[in-house]
mmCIF file of C-alpha atoms in Angstrom:
data_model
loop_
_atom_site.group_PDB
_atom_site.id
_atom_site.type_symbol
_atom_site.label_atom_id
_atom_site.label_comp_id
_atom_site.label_asym_id
_atom_site.label_seq_id
_atom_site.Cartn_x
_atom_site.Cartn_y
_atom_site.Cartn_z
ATOM 1 C CA MET A 380 54.916 160.209 8.781
ATOM 2 C CA PRO A 381 53.265 156.884 9.617
ATOM 3 C CA VAL A 382 53.164 155.838 13.239
ATOM 4 C CA GLN A 383 54.637 152.396 14.031
ATOM 5 C CA PRO A 384 52.153 150.243 15.881
ATOM 6 C CA VAL A 385 53.223 149.227 19.384
ATOM 7 C CA PRO A 386 52.998 145.464 20.059
ATOM 8 C CA LEU A 387 50.144 144.769 22.369
ATOM 9 C CA GLY A 388 52.112 141.991 24.057
ATOM 10 C CA PHE A 389 54.652 144.536 25.315
ATOM 11 C CA VAL A 390 51.956 146.811 26.708
ATOM 12 C CA PHE A 391 49.871 144.148 28.343
ATOM 13 C CA ARG A 392 52.634 141.775 29.469
ATOM 14 C CA SER A 393 51.897 140.416 32.892
ATOM 15 C CA ARG A 394 53.799 142.085 35.717
ATOM 16 C CA ALA A 395 53.822 138.835 37.632
ATOM 17 C CA LYS A 396 55.814 137.232 34.805
ATOM 18 C CA GLU A 397 58.405 140.033 35.010
ATOM 19 C CA GLU A 398 58.811 139.558 38.787
ATOM 20 C CA LYS A 399 59.125 135.809 38.328
ATOM 21 C CA ALA A 400 61.809 136.243 35.696
ATOM 22 C CA SER A 401 63.728 138.638 37.971
ATOM 23 C CA ALA A 402 63.556 136.148 40.852
ATOM 24 C CA ASP A 403 64.776 133.300 38.636
ATOM 25 C CA LYS A 404 67.684 135.404 37.443
ATOM 26 C CA ALA A 405 68.645 136.279 41.040
ATOM 27 C CA ALA A 406 68.481 132.639 42.050
ATOM 28 C CA VAL A 407 70.793 131.714 39.182
ATOM 29 C CA ASN A 408 73.273 134.389 40.199
ATOM 30 C CA PHE A 409 73.133 133.289 43.835
ATOM 31 C CA SER A 410 73.746 129.656 42.905
ATOM 32 C CA LYS A 411 76.941 130.688 41.103
ATOM 33 C CA GLN A 412 78.439 132.068 44.331
ATOM 34 C CA PRO A 413 81.106 129.790 45.913
ATOM 35 C CA ARG A 414 79.919 127.704 48.866
ATOM 36 C CA ASP A 415 81.989 126.471 51.738
ATOM 37 C CA PRO A 416 82.660 122.755 51.115
ATOM 38 C CA GLN A 417 82.272 122.043 54.854
ATOM 39 C CA ALA A 418 78.803 123.590 55.004
ATOM 40 C CA PRO A 419 75.896 121.207 54.321
ATOM 41 C CA LYS A 420 73.749 122.088 51.326
ATOM 42 C CA GLY A 421 71.212 124.747 52.205
ATOM 43 C CA ARG A 422 72.758 125.424 55.633
ATOM 44 C CA PRO A 423 75.046 128.181 56.925
ATOM 45 C CA THR A 424 78.779 127.672 57.144
ATOM 46 C CA PRO A 425 79.722 126.002 60.474
ATOM 47 C CA LYS A 426 82.107 127.623 62.910
ATOM 48 C CA ARG A 427 85.731 126.566 62.945
ATOM 49 C CA SER A 428 85.405 124.787 66.325
ATOM 50 C CA GLU A 429 82.362 122.840 65.111
ATOM 51 C CA ALA A 430 84.117 121.874 61.896
ATOM 52 C CA GLN A 431 87.205 120.690 63.786
ATOM 53 C CA SER A 432 85.125 118.592 66.174
ATOM 54 C CA GLN A 433 83.304 117.033 63.223
ATOM 55 C CA ARG A 434 86.605 116.213 61.537
ATOM 56 C CA ARG A 435 87.962 114.650 64.754
ATOM 57 C CA SER A 436 84.851 112.507 65.203
ATOM 58 C CA VAL A 437 85.060 111.321 61.603
ATOM 59 C CA ALA A 438 88.773 110.600 61.925
ATOM 60 C CA SER A 439 88.303 108.660 65.183
ATOM 61 C CA THR A 440 85.484 106.504 63.826
ATOM 62 C CA PRO A 441 86.809 103.025 63.030
ATOM 63 C CA THR A 442 86.481 102.153 59.356
ATOM 64 C CA THR A 443 87.010 98.390 59.530
ATOM 65 C CA ARG A 444 86.076 95.579 61.886
ATOM 66 C CA LYS A 445 89.716 95.172 62.871
ATOM 67 C CA ASP A 446 90.007 98.842 63.829
ATOM 68 C CA ALA A 447 86.779 98.632 65.835
ATOM 69 C CA ALA A 448 88.012 95.559 67.730
ATOM 70 C CA LYS A 449 91.342 97.261 68.430
ATOM 71 C CA ARG A 450 89.578 100.338 69.734
ATOM 72 C CA GLN A 451 87.330 98.234 71.996
ATOM 73 C CA ARG A 452 90.366 96.443 73.427
ATOM 74 C CA GLU A 453 92.057 99.766 74.129
ATOM 75 C CA GLU A 454 88.966 101.174 75.850
ATOM 76 C CA ARG A 455 88.650 97.978 77.915
ATOM 77 C CA ARG A 456 92.294 98.196 78.931
ATOM 78 C CA GLN A 457 91.891 101.832 79.990
ATOM 79 C CA ALA A 458 88.762 100.972 81.994
ATOM 80 C CA LEU A 459 90.624 98.162 83.783
ATOM 81 C CA ASP A 460 93.528 100.496 84.563
ATOM 82 C CA ARG A 461 91.151 103.069 86.054
ATOM 83 C CA GLN A 462 89.427 100.337 88.059
ATOM 84 C CA ARG A 463 92.764 99.015 89.359
ATOM 85 C CA GLN A 464 93.792 102.505 90.471
ATOM 86 C CA ALA A 465 90.400 103.020 92.111
ATOM 87 C CA LEU A 466 90.738 99.755 94.049
ATOM 88 C CA ALA A 467 94.111 100.925 95.331
ATOM 89 C CA GLY A 468 93.094 104.513 96.068
ATOM 90 C CA GLY A 469 89.379 104.288 96.874
ATOM 91 C CA ASP A 470 88.090 106.496 94.035
ATOM 92 C CA GLU A 471 84.433 105.449 93.877
ATOM 93 C CA ARG A 472 83.897 106.758 90.342
ATOM 94 C CA TYR A 473 85.715 103.772 88.840
ATOM 95 C CA LEU A 474 85.059 101.063 91.417
ATOM 96 C CA PRO A 475 83.262 97.877 90.370
ATOM 97 C CA ALA A 476 79.504 97.901 90.838
ATOM 98 C CA ARG A 477 79.678 95.580 93.864
ATOM 99 C CA ASP A 478 81.896 98.092 95.740
ATOM 100 C CA LYS A 479 80.048 101.313 94.892
ATOM 101 C CA GLY A 480 77.786 103.316 97.142
ATOM 102 C CA PRO A 481 77.853 104.693 100.692
ATOM 103 C CA VAL A 482 76.392 101.483 102.161
ATOM 104 C CA ARG A 483 79.179 99.292 100.820
ATOM 105 C CA ARG A 484 81.772 101.861 101.790
ATOM 106 C CA PHE A 485 80.503 101.918 105.374
ATOM 107 C CA ALA A 486 80.546 98.104 105.502
ATOM 108 C CA ARG A 487 84.172 98.111 104.332
ATOM 109 C CA ASP A 488 85.202 100.767 106.827
ATOM 110 C CA TRP A 489 83.405 99.008 109.681
ATOM 111 C CA VAL A 490 85.169 95.717 108.960
ATOM 112 C CA ASP A 491 88.554 97.398 108.450
ATOM 113 C CA SER A 492 88.290 99.294 111.747
ATOM 114 C CA ARG A 493 88.251 96.144 113.906
ATOM 115 C CA PHE A 494 90.105 92.865 114.398
ATOM 116 C CA ASN A 495 88.401 89.861 112.831
ATOM 117 C CA MET A 496 89.184 86.269 113.728
ATOM 118 C CA ALA A 497 88.788 85.098 110.149
ATOM 119 C CA GLU A 498 91.642 87.261 108.883
ATOM 120 C CA PHE A 499 94.064 85.298 111.099
ATOM 121 C CA PHE A 500 92.928 81.958 109.752
ATOM 122 C CA LEU A 501 95.871 81.580 107.374
ATOM 123 C CA PRO A 502 98.582 82.128 110.029
ATOM 124 C CA PHE A 503 96.750 79.766 112.404
ATOM 125 C CA ALA A 504 96.446 77.204 109.628
ATOM 126 C CA VAL A 505 100.198 77.276 108.971
ATOM 127 C CA VAL A 506 100.994 76.757 112.663
ATOM 128 C CA ILE A 507 98.478 73.929 113.036
ATOM 129 C CA LEU A 508 99.751 72.264 109.877
ATOM 130 C CA VAL A 509 103.307 72.294 111.210
ATOM 131 C CA LEU A 510 102.146 70.792 114.510
ATOM 132 C CA SER A 511 100.155 68.101 112.762
ATOM 133 C CA VAL A 512 103.178 66.755 110.853
ATOM 134 C CA VAL A 513 105.187 66.261 114.036
ATOM 135 C CA ARG A 514 105.191 62.538 114.802
ATOM 136 C CA VAL A 515 104.261 62.976 118.441
ATOM 137 C CA PRO A 516 100.750 61.820 119.368
ATOM 138 C CA SER A 517 100.204 64.499 121.985
ATOM 139 C CA ILE A 518 101.208 67.310 119.579
ATOM 140 C CA GLN A 519 99.026 65.915 116.818
ATOM 141 C CA ALA A 520 96.121 65.767 119.242
ATOM 142 C CA LEU A 521 96.807 69.381 120.182
ATOM 143 C CA ALA A 522 96.748 70.342 116.502
ATOM 144 C CA LEU A 523 93.304 68.780 116.115
ATOM 145 C CA TRP A 524 92.007 70.660 119.144
ATOM 146 C CA LEU A 525 93.430 73.905 117.787
ATOM 147 C CA TRP A 526 91.651 73.321 114.487
ATOM 148 C CA ALA A 527 88.344 72.955 116.303
ATOM 149 C CA VAL A 528 88.945 76.029 118.482
ATOM 150 C CA VAL A 529 89.907 78.219 115.514
ATOM 151 C CA ILE A 530 86.856 77.167 113.490
ATOM 152 C CA VAL A 531 84.502 77.798 116.433
ATOM 153 C CA LEU A 532 86.035 81.226 117.099
ATOM 154 C CA ILE A 533 85.716 82.224 113.443
ATOM 155 C CA VAL A 534 82.068 81.156 113.280
ATOM 156 C CA VAL A 535 81.135 82.921 116.520
ATOM 157 C CA ASP A 536 82.966 86.076 115.504
ATOM 158 C CA ALA A 537 81.272 86.070 112.092
ATOM 159 C CA VAL A 538 77.799 85.673 113.627
ATOM 160 C CA VAL A 539 78.355 88.464 116.153
ATOM 161 C CA SER A 540 79.904 90.729 113.534
ATOM 162 C CA GLY A 541 76.996 90.102 111.165
ATOM 163 C CA PHE A 542 74.398 91.138 113.750
ATOM 164 C CA ARG A 543 76.365 94.223 114.781
ATOM 165 C CA LEU A 544 76.994 95.318 111.196
ATOM 166 C CA LYS A 545 73.340 94.833 110.291
ATOM 167 C CA LYS A 546 72.292 96.997 113.247
ATOM 168 C CA ARG A 547 74.761 99.753 112.378
ATOM 169 C CA LEU A 548 73.666 99.788 108.760
ATOM 170 C CA ALA A 549 70.010 100.054 109.763
ATOM 171 C CA GLU A 550 70.824 103.014 112.020
ATOM 172 C CA ARG A 551 73.039 104.757 109.492
ATOM 173 C CA PHE A 552 71.083 104.110 106.275
ATOM 174 C CA PRO A 553 67.428 103.546 107.201
ATOM 175 C CA GLU A 554 66.073 104.661 103.815
ATOM 176 C CA GLN A 555 68.650 103.075 101.508
ATOM 177 C CA ASN A 556 68.923 99.623 100.013
ATOM 178 C CA ARG A 557 71.126 97.511 102.303
ATOM 179 C CA ARG A 558 70.626 94.183 100.563
ATOM 180 C CA GLY A 559 73.811 92.111 100.462
ATOM 181 C CA ALA A 560 75.842 94.606 102.508
ATOM 182 C CA VAL A 561 76.242 92.303 105.523
ATOM 183 C CA ALA A 562 77.420 89.378 103.410
ATOM 184 C CA TYR A 563 79.730 91.777 101.583
ATOM 185 C CA GLY A 564 81.298 92.864 104.885
ATOM 186 C CA LEU A 565 81.657 89.301 106.181
ATOM 187 C CA MET A 566 83.371 88.175 102.984
ATOM 188 C CA ARG A 567 85.785 91.051 103.386
ATOM 189 C CA SER A 568 86.513 90.019 106.973
ATOM 190 C CA LEU A 569 87.732 86.625 105.724
ATOM 191 C CA GLN A 570 90.628 88.276 103.894
ATOM 192 C CA MET A 571 93.873 89.448 105.407
ATOM 193 C CA ARG A 572 93.887 93.210 105.828
ATOM 194 C CA ARG A 573 96.789 93.864 103.480
ATOM 195 C CA LEU A 574 95.177 91.794 100.721
ATOM 196 C CA ARG A 575 91.775 93.490 100.792
ATOM 197 C CA LEU A 576 90.487 95.365 97.759
ATOM 198 C CA PRO A 577 89.540 98.185 97.759
ATOM 199 C CA LYS A 578 92.393 99.048 100.097
ATOM 200 C CA PRO A 579 91.373 99.917 103.688
ATOM 201 C CA GLN A 580 90.776 103.631 104.156
ATOM 202 C CA VAL A 581 90.526 103.615 107.982
ATOM 203 C CA LYS A 582 92.858 102.511 110.750
ATOM 204 C CA ARG A 583 92.062 99.845 113.330
ATOM 205 C CA GLY A 584 90.023 101.305 116.151
ATOM 206 C CA GLU A 585 88.974 104.306 114.064
ATOM 207 C CA ARG A 586 85.223 104.846 114.096
ATOM 208 C CA PRO A 587 83.783 104.808 110.536
#
């Protein structure tokens, strides 16, 4: 019985080619497996919490210029509301930049803890104005003298207060920036106590 010749290609076929063909077949089978639509290509499936946060960030991103402007207005309004509440309650996290910091807070407390001549300027001005409209020469002359006395008292009190506040700040905050703190305190002393912002956090006579 004649023996059928065996093809030499089958005997001597490269083993590397067989391994490559097996790997290609496995890759094809793997590519047919379903992939999570939320998972980026070539990356593992994200966790549910990560996917939800990504969806929220995409949903909250403004898509048009009108939506972006509306969102900016809303954020600005919320920031102003927080700042208004901070000015009334003293929460330093949301105070304006000019009112932040321990140096400015000490200057406010120091001014609020004492009587300042400048804060009584408005009541004095009303009284002097009433006296000046009276058609009596002696009373009008008295009104002029009162104007001069009030102005001198305010200036003297401001100068003395400025020196004292500067000294206290140097003792309390020797290593910190105190630039503008004295002027900040003097400007606050010109306002009536009930109209000051941020609202006073200390009583009169209380040591800050």
